[in-house]
Amino acid sequence: MAVVEYTLRRQLMIRVHHGSDLVKFLFDTAKNKGLGTASLTAIGALQNARIGYYDQSGHEYKEWNVESPHEIVSCTGNISMKDGEPFVHAHVVLADRDGSTKGGHLFKGTVFAAEVHLWELAGPTLEREYDSVIGLSLWEVADVS
Ligand code: ZN
């Protein structure tokens, strides 16, 4: 187990502009506000999206486009740092007009309307390092027992 303790520094409630890419918006916000470590949620609706599933044996994402408008039923994630830049990791559950859902890792999503809640955490900056076993850049934190 690897644990890092934080306290809450500040919370930001943000209305995202129509037509923005949600992931790029979160990246830009992290950069502009100097967020090194944060947690996030978002709700609203997307006009389209690109989401994916990580193939654990192949070590690659299977990505697909969601071409129609969907509600953001849930979007959770975090912001940490990778190679000196903010790194946004977000997952979504999206619902269509019938309430059918699909979800996955969020690569891109064009916002129809969205409200974001960011919790900036005070403590050590979480940095991502490549993990060759997993095949992804994960938080570099010391193991504790
Ligand atoms: Zn992911």
PDB file of C-alpha atoms and ligand atoms in Angstrom:
ATOM      1  CA  MET A   1       0.000   0.000   0.000  1.00  0.00           C
ATOM      2  CA  ALA A   2       1.198   3.475  -0.805  1.00  0.00           C
ATOM      3  CA  VAL A   3      -0.435   6.401   0.950  1.00  0.00           C
ATOM      4  CA  VAL A   4       0.189  10.120   0.962  1.00  0.00           C
ATOM      5  CA  GLU A   5      -1.729  12.361   3.360  1.00  0.00           C
ATOM      6  CA  TYR A   6      -3.151  15.738   2.389  1.00  0.00           C
ATOM      7  CA  THR A   7      -5.252  18.521   3.758  1.00  0.00           C
ATOM      8  CA  LEU A   8      -7.678  20.538   1.702  1.00  0.00           C
ATOM      9  CA  ARG A   9      -6.193  23.802   0.366  1.00  0.00           C
ATOM     10  CA  ARG A  10      -9.120  25.216  -1.620  1.00  0.00           C
ATOM     11  CA  GLN A  11     -12.155  24.210  -3.594  1.00  0.00           C
ATOM     12  CA  LEU A  12     -13.051  25.592  -6.995  1.00  0.00           C
ATOM     13  CA  MET A  13     -16.526  25.459  -8.519  1.00  0.00           C
ATOM     14  CA  ILE A  14     -16.323  26.085 -12.241  1.00  0.00           C
ATOM     15  CA  ARG A  15     -18.783  26.426 -15.087  1.00  0.00           C
ATOM     16  CA  VAL A  16     -17.099  25.155 -18.234  1.00  0.00           C
ATOM     17  CA  HIS A  17     -17.678  27.072 -21.474  1.00  0.00           C
ATOM     18  CA  HIS A  18     -19.876  25.560 -24.168  1.00  0.00           C
ATOM     19  CA  GLY A  19     -17.730  23.911 -26.833  1.00  0.00           C
ATOM     20  CA  SER A  20     -14.645  23.398 -24.652  1.00  0.00           C
ATOM     21  CA  ASP A  21     -12.829  20.085 -24.525  1.00  0.00           C
ATOM     22  CA  LEU A  22     -13.347  19.000 -20.928  1.00  0.00           C
ATOM     23  CA  VAL A  23      -9.934  17.338 -20.555  1.00  0.00           C
ATOM     24  CA  LYS A  24      -8.070  20.284 -22.057  1.00  0.00           C
ATOM     25  CA  PHE A  25     -10.115  22.653 -19.906  1.00  0.00           C
ATOM     26  CA  LEU A  26      -9.089  20.734 -16.768  1.00  0.00           C
ATOM     27  CA  PHE A  27      -5.447  20.763 -17.895  1.00  0.00           C
ATOM     28  CA  ASP A  28      -5.541  24.508 -18.598  1.00  0.00           C
ATOM     29  CA  THR A  29      -7.269  25.208 -15.284  1.00  0.00           C
ATOM     30  CA  ALA A  30      -4.673  23.160 -13.393  1.00  0.00           C
ATOM     31  CA  LYS A  31      -1.898  25.015 -15.144  1.00  0.00           C
ATOM     32  CA  ASN A  32      -3.412  28.487 -14.710  1.00  0.00           C
ATOM     33  CA  LYS A  33      -4.367  27.931 -11.068  1.00  0.00           C
ATOM     34  CA  GLY A  34      -1.130  26.127 -10.186  1.00  0.00           C
ATOM     35  CA  LEU A  35      -2.859  22.919  -9.129  1.00  0.00           C
ATOM     36  CA  GLY A  36      -0.293  20.183  -8.562  1.00  0.00           C
ATOM     37  CA  THR A  37      -2.499  17.676  -6.788  1.00  0.00           C
ATOM     38  CA  ALA A  38      -6.284  17.735  -6.928  1.00  0.00           C
ATOM     39  CA  SER A  39      -9.392  15.636  -7.021  1.00  0.00           C
ATOM     40  CA  LEU A  40     -12.313  16.385  -9.308  1.00  0.00           C
ATOM     41  CA  THR A  41     -15.887  15.667 -10.223  1.00  0.00           C
ATOM     42  CA  ALA A  42     -18.001  16.980 -13.077  1.00  0.00           C
ATOM     43  CA  ILE A  43     -21.597  16.759 -14.204  1.00  0.00           C
ATOM     44  CA  GLY A  44     -23.384  18.160 -17.212  1.00  0.00           C
ATOM     45  CA  ALA A  45     -23.602  17.076 -20.813  1.00  0.00           C
ATOM     46  CA  LEU A  46     -21.205  16.407 -23.671  1.00  0.00           C
ATOM     47  CA  GLN A  47     -21.864  16.889 -27.371  1.00  0.00           C
ATOM     48  CA  ASN A  48     -19.441  14.079 -28.195  1.00  0.00           C
ATOM     49  CA  ALA A  49     -16.535  12.295 -26.569  1.00  0.00           C
ATOM     50  CA  ARG A  50     -13.621   9.960 -27.016  1.00  0.00           C
ATOM     51  CA  ILE A  51     -13.391   7.352 -24.294  1.00  0.00           C
ATOM     52  CA  GLY A  52     -11.453   4.149 -23.815  1.00  0.00           C
ATOM     53  CA  TYR A  53     -10.729   0.923 -22.063  1.00  0.00           C
ATOM     54  CA  TYR A  54      -7.236  -0.138 -21.008  1.00  0.00           C
ATOM     55  CA  ASP A  55      -6.321  -3.590 -22.304  1.00  0.00           C
ATOM     56  CA  GLN A  56      -4.343  -4.987 -19.360  1.00  0.00           C
ATOM     57  CA  SER A  57      -2.574  -7.710 -21.329  1.00  0.00           C
ATOM     58  CA  GLY A  58      -1.857  -5.624 -24.422  1.00  0.00           C
ATOM     59  CA  HIS A  59      -0.884  -2.522 -22.421  1.00  0.00           C
ATOM     60  CA  GLU A  60      -2.803  -0.208 -24.683  1.00  0.00           C
ATOM     61  CA  TYR A  61      -6.048   1.700 -24.718  1.00  0.00           C
ATOM     62  CA  LYS A  62      -8.897   0.640 -26.953  1.00  0.00           C
ATOM     63  CA  GLU A  63     -10.488   3.971 -27.839  1.00  0.00           C
ATOM     64  CA  TRP A  64     -13.774   4.843 -29.441  1.00  0.00           C
ATOM     65  CA  ASN A  65     -15.826   7.922 -30.267  1.00  0.00           C
ATOM     66  CA  VAL A  66     -19.185   8.745 -28.755  1.00  0.00           C
ATOM     67  CA  GLU A  67     -20.677  10.801 -31.574  1.00  0.00           C
ATOM     68  CA  SER A  68     -23.998  11.872 -30.065  1.00  0.00           C
ATOM     69  CA  PRO A  69     -25.021  14.075 -27.118  1.00  0.00           C
ATOM     70  CA  HIS A  70     -24.874  12.388 -23.715  1.00  0.00           C
ATOM     71  CA  GLU A  71     -25.435  13.352 -20.110  1.00  0.00           C
ATOM     72  CA  ILE A  72     -22.396  13.210 -17.863  1.00  0.00           C
ATOM     73  CA  VAL A  73     -23.883  10.916 -15.237  1.00  0.00           C
ATOM     74  CA  SER A  74     -20.574  10.834 -13.456  1.00  0.00           C
ATOM     75  CA  CYS A  75     -17.090  12.130 -14.074  1.00  0.00           C
ATOM     76  CA  THR A  76     -14.466  11.611 -11.444  1.00  0.00           C
ATOM     77  CA  GLY A  77     -10.744  11.927 -11.518  1.00  0.00           C
ATOM     78  CA  ASN A  78      -7.655  13.629 -10.317  1.00  0.00           C
ATOM     79  CA  ILE A  79      -4.860  15.938 -11.291  1.00  0.00           C
ATOM     80  CA  SER A  80      -1.239  15.190 -10.568  1.00  0.00           C
ATOM     81  CA  MET A  81       2.035  16.053 -12.304  1.00  0.00           C
ATOM     82  CA  LYS A  82       3.910  14.271 -15.068  1.00  0.00           C
ATOM     83  CA  ASP A  83       7.128  15.554 -16.627  1.00  0.00           C
ATOM     84  CA  GLY A  84       6.578  18.988 -15.092  1.00  0.00           C
ATOM     85  CA  GLU A  85       3.054  19.421 -16.490  1.00  0.00           C
ATOM     86  CA  PRO A  86      -0.372  18.813 -14.948  1.00  0.00           C
ATOM     87  CA  PHE A  87      -1.768  15.396 -15.838  1.00  0.00           C
ATOM     88  CA  VAL A  88      -5.545  14.958 -15.870  1.00  0.00           C
ATOM     89  CA  HIS A  89      -6.906  11.478 -15.227  1.00  0.00           C
ATOM     90  CA  ALA A  90     -10.680  11.333 -15.598  1.00  0.00           C
ATOM     91  CA  HIS A  91     -13.287   8.637 -16.102  1.00  0.00           C
ATOM     92  CA  VAL A  92     -16.887   9.141 -17.209  1.00  0.00           C
ATOM     93  CA  VAL A  93     -20.212   7.408 -17.269  1.00  0.00           C
ATOM     94  CA  LEU A  94     -22.322   8.834 -20.100  1.00  0.00           C
ATOM     95  CA  ALA A  95     -26.057   8.316 -20.660  1.00  0.00           C
ATOM     96  CA  ASP A  96     -27.921   8.634 -23.960  1.00  0.00           C
ATOM     97  CA  ARG A  97     -31.528   9.778 -24.474  1.00  0.00           C
ATOM     98  CA  ASP A  98     -32.822   6.377 -23.368  1.00  0.00           C
ATOM     99  CA  GLY A  99     -30.702   6.331 -20.223  1.00  0.00           C
ATOM    100  CA  SER A 100     -28.394   3.672 -21.589  1.00  0.00           C
ATOM    101  CA  THR A 101     -24.903   4.177 -20.288  1.00  0.00           C
ATOM    102  CA  LYS A 102     -21.381   3.675 -21.452  1.00  0.00           C
ATOM    103  CA  GLY A 103     -18.208   4.664 -19.771  1.00  0.00           C
ATOM    104  CA  GLY A 104     -14.474   4.585 -19.599  1.00  0.00           C
ATOM    105  CA  HIS A 105     -11.314   6.609 -19.494  1.00  0.00           C
ATOM    106  CA  LEU A 106     -12.014  10.102 -20.840  1.00  0.00           C
ATOM    107  CA  PHE A 107      -9.628  11.252 -23.561  1.00  0.00           C
ATOM    108  CA  LYS A 108     -11.718  14.103 -24.893  1.00  0.00           C
ATOM    109  CA  GLY A 109     -15.215  15.468 -24.508  1.00  0.00           C
ATOM    110  CA  THR A 110     -16.833  18.465 -26.153  1.00  0.00           C
ATOM    111  CA  VAL A 111     -18.825  20.259 -23.486  1.00  0.00           C
ATOM    112  CA  PHE A 112     -22.451  21.212 -24.057  1.00  0.00           C
ATOM    113  CA  ALA A 113     -22.633  22.402 -20.450  1.00  0.00           C
ATOM    114  CA  ALA A 114     -20.600  21.258 -17.472  1.00  0.00           C
ATOM    115  CA  GLU A 115     -20.010  22.060 -13.837  1.00  0.00           C
ATOM    116  CA  VAL A 116     -16.732  21.028 -12.266  1.00  0.00           C
ATOM    117  CA  HIS A 117     -15.791  20.739  -8.610  1.00  0.00           C
ATOM    118  CA  LEU A 118     -12.046  20.737  -7.939  1.00  0.00           C
ATOM    119  CA  TRP A 119     -10.472  20.038  -4.564  1.00  0.00           C
ATOM    120  CA  GLU A 120      -6.897  21.311  -4.440  1.00  0.00           C
ATOM    121  CA  LEU A 121      -4.882  19.294  -1.924  1.00  0.00           C
ATOM    122  CA  ALA A 122      -2.075  20.668   0.232  1.00  0.00           C
ATOM    123  CA  GLY A 123       0.868  18.320   0.704  1.00  0.00           C
ATOM    124  CA  PRO A 124       3.482  16.613  -1.439  1.00  0.00           C
ATOM    125  CA  THR A 125       2.920  17.037  -5.174  1.00  0.00           C
ATOM    126  CA  LEU A 126       1.885  13.738  -6.701  1.00  0.00           C
ATOM    127  CA  GLU A 127       4.196  12.884  -9.587  1.00  0.00           C
ATOM    128  CA  ARG A 128       3.582  10.213 -12.210  1.00  0.00           C
ATOM    129  CA  GLU A 129       6.310   7.812 -13.290  1.00  0.00           C
ATOM    130  CA  TYR A 130       6.136   5.071 -15.878  1.00  0.00           C
ATOM    131  CA  ASP A 131       5.405   1.637 -14.385  1.00  0.00           C
ATOM    132  CA  SER A 132       6.603  -1.061 -16.798  1.00  0.00           C
ATOM    133  CA  VAL A 133       4.514  -3.809 -15.146  1.00  0.00           C
ATOM    134  CA  ILE A 134       1.292  -1.872 -15.623  1.00  0.00           C
ATOM    135  CA  GLY A 135       2.348  -0.065 -18.771  1.00  0.00           C
ATOM    136  CA  LEU A 136       1.082   3.309 -17.545  1.00  0.00           C
ATOM    137  CA  SER A 137       2.430   6.345 -15.738  1.00  0.00           C
ATOM    138  CA  LEU A 138       1.236   5.974 -12.146  1.00  0.00           C
ATOM    139  CA  TRP A 139       1.692   7.935  -8.945  1.00  0.00           C
ATOM    140  CA  GLU A 140       5.208   7.579  -7.591  1.00  0.00           C
ATOM    141  CA  VAL A 141       4.656   7.095  -3.866  1.00  0.00           C
ATOM    142  CA  ALA A 142       6.641   5.089  -1.328  1.00  0.00           C
ATOM    143  CA  ASP A 143       5.179   1.835  -0.056  1.00  0.00           C
ATOM    144  CA  VAL A 144       4.176   1.694   3.596  1.00  0.00           C
ATOM    145  CA  SER A 145       3.140  -1.336   5.560  1.00  0.00           C
TER     146      SER A 145
HETATM  147 ZN    ZN B   1      -8.049   5.927 -16.734  1.00  0.00          ZN
END
